[in-house]
Amino acid sequence: GNSVTQMEGPVTLSEEAFLTINCTYTATGYPSLFWYVQYPGEGLQLLLKATKADDKGSNKGFEATYRKETTSFHLEKGSVQVSDSAVYFCALSDRGTGNQFYFGTGTSLTVIP
Amino acid sequence: DTAVSQTPKYLVTQMGNDKSIKCEQNLGHDTMYWYKQDSKKFLKIMFSYNNKELIINETVPNRFSPKSPDKAHLNLHINSLELGDSAVYFCASSHSGKGETQYFGPGTRLLVL
């Protein structure tokens, strides 16, 4: 079946620190992979995506590379800011009806000045 | 301008009551979803409609009934509310097909007393 496992939080970092949030997946086919961000009190927003192996998604200084060999899609940012404090969700969409997404459990990030 | 909107934003009600949450999207998408997010931020897909047809119907109590009057609207009706229904409910929409980004509404915060 399909599933996503992501690093448990919460994660607390100082401003300008390097961020990695690990995400691995299990899929029956060739999934598309996503990172969503949820700021406090808001809905989920797409942060970045990758649709095939070796693709790199990037946005707002965040990057993730689709690694088929390790079934991973780790999120990285070189220098975090206080405004990056949020919950981050890894997700996959695999072959099947209706573009069903499989979400990880979310990783809460707090960045302190 | 709003892409995916939900009403109401907050809903406080007594156990045993019946309530509805409405969702509308103006993105021209043909697929809409309902998710439940619990207090630990875990996201669970509940339902999905494609062109007004139910295509994902996860294991949820039959007190929950979705209704899609047209492609741009997906409403959620909940009968006989229970304490455990307290959560944030998110509506989302996308084009059909694997890998299409899902766009989320701002959420409806339901508190059952």
Coordinates of C-alpha atoms in Angstrom, one line a residue:
Chain A
G1 CA 0.0 0.0 0.0
N2 CA 0.9 3.7 0.1
S3 CA 2.2 5.5 3.1
V4 CA 4.4 8.3 4.2
T5 CA 6.7 8.4 7.2
Q6 CA 8.2 11.7 8.3
M7 CA 10.4 12.7 11.1
E8 CA 8.7 13.3 14.4
G9 CA 8.8 16.6 16.0
P10 CA 8.7 19.0 17.5
V11 CA 11.8 20.5 16.0
T12 CA 13.3 23.7 17.5
L13 CA 16.0 25.6 15.8
S14 CA 17.7 29.0 16.1
E15 CA 17.4 31.5 13.4
E16 CA 19.8 30.9 10.5
A17 CA 20.2 27.2 11.4
F18 CA 20.1 24.5 8.7
L19 CA 16.9 22.5 8.5
T20 CA 16.3 19.0 7.5
I21 CA 13.0 17.2 7.9
N22 CA 13.1 13.6 6.8
C23 CA 10.4 12.0 4.7
T24 CA 10.3 8.4 3.3
Y25 CA 7.5 6.8 1.4
T26 CA 6.1 3.5 0.3
A27 CA 4.1 3.4 -2.9
T28 CA 2.8 0.7 -5.3
G29 CA 3.6 2.8 -8.4
Y30 CA 5.4 5.9 -9.3
P31 CA 4.1 8.6 -7.0
S32 CA 4.2 12.4 -7.1
L33 CA 5.6 13.8 -3.9
F34 CA 4.7 17.0 -2.1
W35 CA 5.6 19.2 0.9
Y36 CA 2.8 21.3 2.4
V37 CA 3.2 23.9 5.1
Q38 CA 0.5 24.8 7.7
Y39 CA 0.9 28.1 9.5
P40 CA -0.9 28.5 12.8
G41 CA -4.7 28.8 12.4
E42 CA -4.5 28.3 8.6
G43 CA -5.1 25.7 6.0
L44 CA -2.3 23.7 4.2
Q45 CA -0.4 25.5 1.4
L46 CA 1.7 23.8 -1.2
L47 CA 5.4 24.4 -0.5
L48 CA 6.9 22.4 -3.3
K49 CA 6.4 19.2 -5.3
A50 CA 8.2 16.7 -7.6
T51 CA 6.6 14.4 -10.0
K52 CA 9.4 12.0 -11.0
A53 CA 12.6 10.5 -9.8
D54 CA 15.6 12.9 -9.5
D55 CA 13.3 16.0 -9.8
K56 CA 14.1 18.7 -7.3
G57 CA 11.3 20.9 -6.0
S58 CA 12.1 24.3 -4.6
N59 CA 10.3 27.3 -3.2
K60 CA 11.1 30.1 -0.7
G61 CA 14.6 28.7 0.0
F62 CA 13.2 25.2 0.7
E63 CA 14.3 22.2 -1.5
A64 CA 13.6 18.5 -1.7
T65 CA 14.8 15.9 -4.2
Y66 CA 12.8 12.9 -5.2
R67 CA 15.1 9.9 -4.5
K68 CA 13.7 6.7 -5.9
E69 CA 16.6 4.6 -4.8
T70 CA 16.1 5.5 -1.1
T71 CA 12.3 6.3 -1.4
S72 CA 12.9 9.6 0.2
F73 CA 11.9 13.3 -0.3
H74 CA 13.7 15.1 2.5
L75 CA 13.0 18.8 3.0
E76 CA 15.9 21.2 3.5
K77 CA 16.5 24.8 4.0
G78 CA 19.9 26.4 4.5
S79 CA 19.0 29.2 6.8
V80 CA 15.6 29.2 8.6
Q81 CA 13.8 32.3 9.8
V82 CA 11.3 32.9 12.6
S83 CA 8.6 33.2 9.9
D84 CA 9.2 29.5 8.9
S85 CA 7.7 28.3 12.2
A86 CA 4.9 26.1 11.1
V87 CA 3.9 22.4 10.7
Y88 CA 5.3 20.7 7.6
F89 CA 3.6 17.7 5.9
C90 CA 5.0 15.3 3.4
A91 CA 2.5 13.7 1.0
L92 CA 2.3 11.4 -2.0
S93 CA -0.2 11.0 -4.7
D94 CA -0.1 7.6 -6.5
R95 CA -2.1 6.0 -9.2
G96 CA -5.7 5.5 -8.3
T97 CA -9.0 7.2 -8.2
G98 CA -9.4 10.8 -7.5
N99 CA -5.8 11.9 -6.9
Q100 CA -5.9 10.5 -3.4
F101 CA -3.2 12.0 -1.2
Y102 CA -1.4 10.1 1.6
F103 CA 0.0 12.5 4.2
G104 CA 2.7 12.0 6.8
T105 CA 1.9 12.9 10.4
G106 CA 3.4 16.4 10.2
T107 CA 6.5 17.9 11.8
S108 CA 6.2 21.0 13.9
L109 CA 9.0 23.5 13.5
T110 CA 9.7 26.4 15.8
V111 CA 12.4 28.9 15.0
I112 CA 13.7 31.0 17.8
P113 CA 15.4 34.4 17.4
Chain B
D1 CA -10.2 36.1 -5.1
T2 CA -10.6 33.3 -2.6
A3 CA -9.7 30.0 -4.1
V4 CA -11.3 27.5 -1.7
S5 CA -13.6 28.9 1.0
Q6 CA -15.4 27.3 3.8
T7 CA -18.2 28.4 6.1
P8 CA -18.4 28.7 9.0
K9 CA -14.8 29.2 10.2
Y10 CA -15.8 28.3 13.8
L11 CA -18.6 26.1 15.0
V12 CA -19.4 25.5 18.6
T13 CA -22.4 23.2 19.3
Q14 CA -23.9 20.8 21.7
M15 CA -23.7 17.0 21.6
G16 CA -26.6 15.5 19.6
N17 CA -27.1 18.5 17.3
D18 CA -26.9 18.4 13.5
K19 CA -24.7 20.8 11.7
S20 CA -23.4 21.5 8.1
I21 CA -20.2 22.9 6.8
K22 CA -20.1 24.4 3.3
C23 CA -17.2 24.5 0.8
E24 CA -16.9 26.3 -2.5
Q25 CA -14.0 26.6 -4.9
N26 CA -13.6 29.0 -7.8
L27 CA -10.5 27.3 -9.4
G28 CA -12.4 25.3 -12.0
H29 CA -11.4 22.0 -10.4
D30 CA -13.4 18.9 -10.9
T31 CA -12.4 17.0 -7.7
M32 CA -13.1 18.1 -4.1
Y33 CA -12.2 16.5 -0.7
W34 CA -13.0 16.6 2.9
Y35 CA -10.3 16.0 5.5
K36 CA -10.4 15.8 9.3
Q37 CA -7.4 17.1 11.3
D38 CA -7.3 16.1 15.0
S39 CA -5.6 17.8 17.9
K40 CA -2.2 16.2 17.0
K41 CA -2.4 17.6 13.5
F42 CA -3.0 14.2 11.9
L43 CA -4.9 14.5 8.6
K44 CA -7.4 11.9 7.6
I45 CA -9.2 11.9 4.2
M46 CA -12.9 11.4 4.6
F47 CA -14.5 11.8 1.2
S48 CA -13.7 12.8 -2.3
Y49 CA -16.0 13.8 -5.2
N50 CA -15.2 14.0 -8.8
N51 CA -17.7 15.7 -11.0
K52 CA -20.3 15.3 -8.3
E53 CA -19.7 11.6 -8.0
L54 CA -18.4 10.1 -4.8
I55 CA -15.1 8.4 -5.4
I56 CA -13.4 8.2 -2.0
N57 CA -15.4 7.2 1.0
E58 CA -13.1 6.3 3.8
T59 CA -14.3 4.6 7.0
V60 CA -16.1 7.3 8.8
P61 CA -19.3 7.1 10.8
N62 CA -22.4 7.2 8.6
R63 CA -23.5 10.3 10.7
F64 CA -21.2 12.1 8.2
S65 CA -22.8 12.7 4.8
P66 CA -21.2 14.7 2.0
K67 CA -23.3 16.4 -0.7
S68 CA -22.0 17.9 -3.9
P69 CA -24.7 20.0 -5.7
D70 CA -22.2 20.9 -8.4
K71 CA -18.5 20.7 -9.2
A72 CA -17.7 23.9 -7.4
H73 CA -19.4 22.9 -4.1
L74 CA -19.0 20.2 -1.6
N75 CA -20.9 20.3 1.7
L76 CA -20.5 18.1 4.8
H77 CA -23.5 17.4 7.0
I78 CA -23.0 15.8 10.4
N79 CA -25.8 14.2 12.4
S80 CA -26.0 13.6 16.1
L81 CA -22.7 15.3 16.9
E82 CA -20.4 13.6 19.4
L83 CA -17.5 14.9 21.5
G84 CA -15.0 13.0 19.3
D85 CA -16.1 14.9 16.3
S86 CA -14.3 18.0 17.6
A87 CA -11.6 18.7 15.1
V88 CA -10.7 21.0 12.3
Y89 CA -12.3 20.0 9.0
F90 CA -10.6 21.0 5.8
C91 CA -12.0 21.1 2.3
A92 CA -9.6 20.9 -0.7
S93 CA -9.9 20.8 -4.4
S94 CA -7.8 19.7 -7.4
H95 CA -7.9 18.7 -11.0
S96 CA -8.3 15.0 -11.4
G97 CA -5.3 12.9 -12.1
K98 CA -2.3 11.8 -10.2
G99 CA 0.1 14.5 -9.1
E100 CA -2.3 17.4 -9.3
T101 CA -1.8 19.8 -6.4
Q102 CA -4.6 19.9 -3.9
Y103 CA -5.6 23.4 -2.7
F104 CA -6.9 23.7 0.8
G105 CA -9.5 25.9 2.4
P106 CA -8.9 27.7 5.7
G107 CA -10.6 25.1 7.8
T108 CA -13.7 24.9 10.0
R109 CA -12.9 24.5 13.7
L110 CA -15.7 22.4 15.2
L111 CA -16.1 22.1 19.0
V112 CA -18.7 19.8 20.4
L113 CA -19.6 20.4 24.0

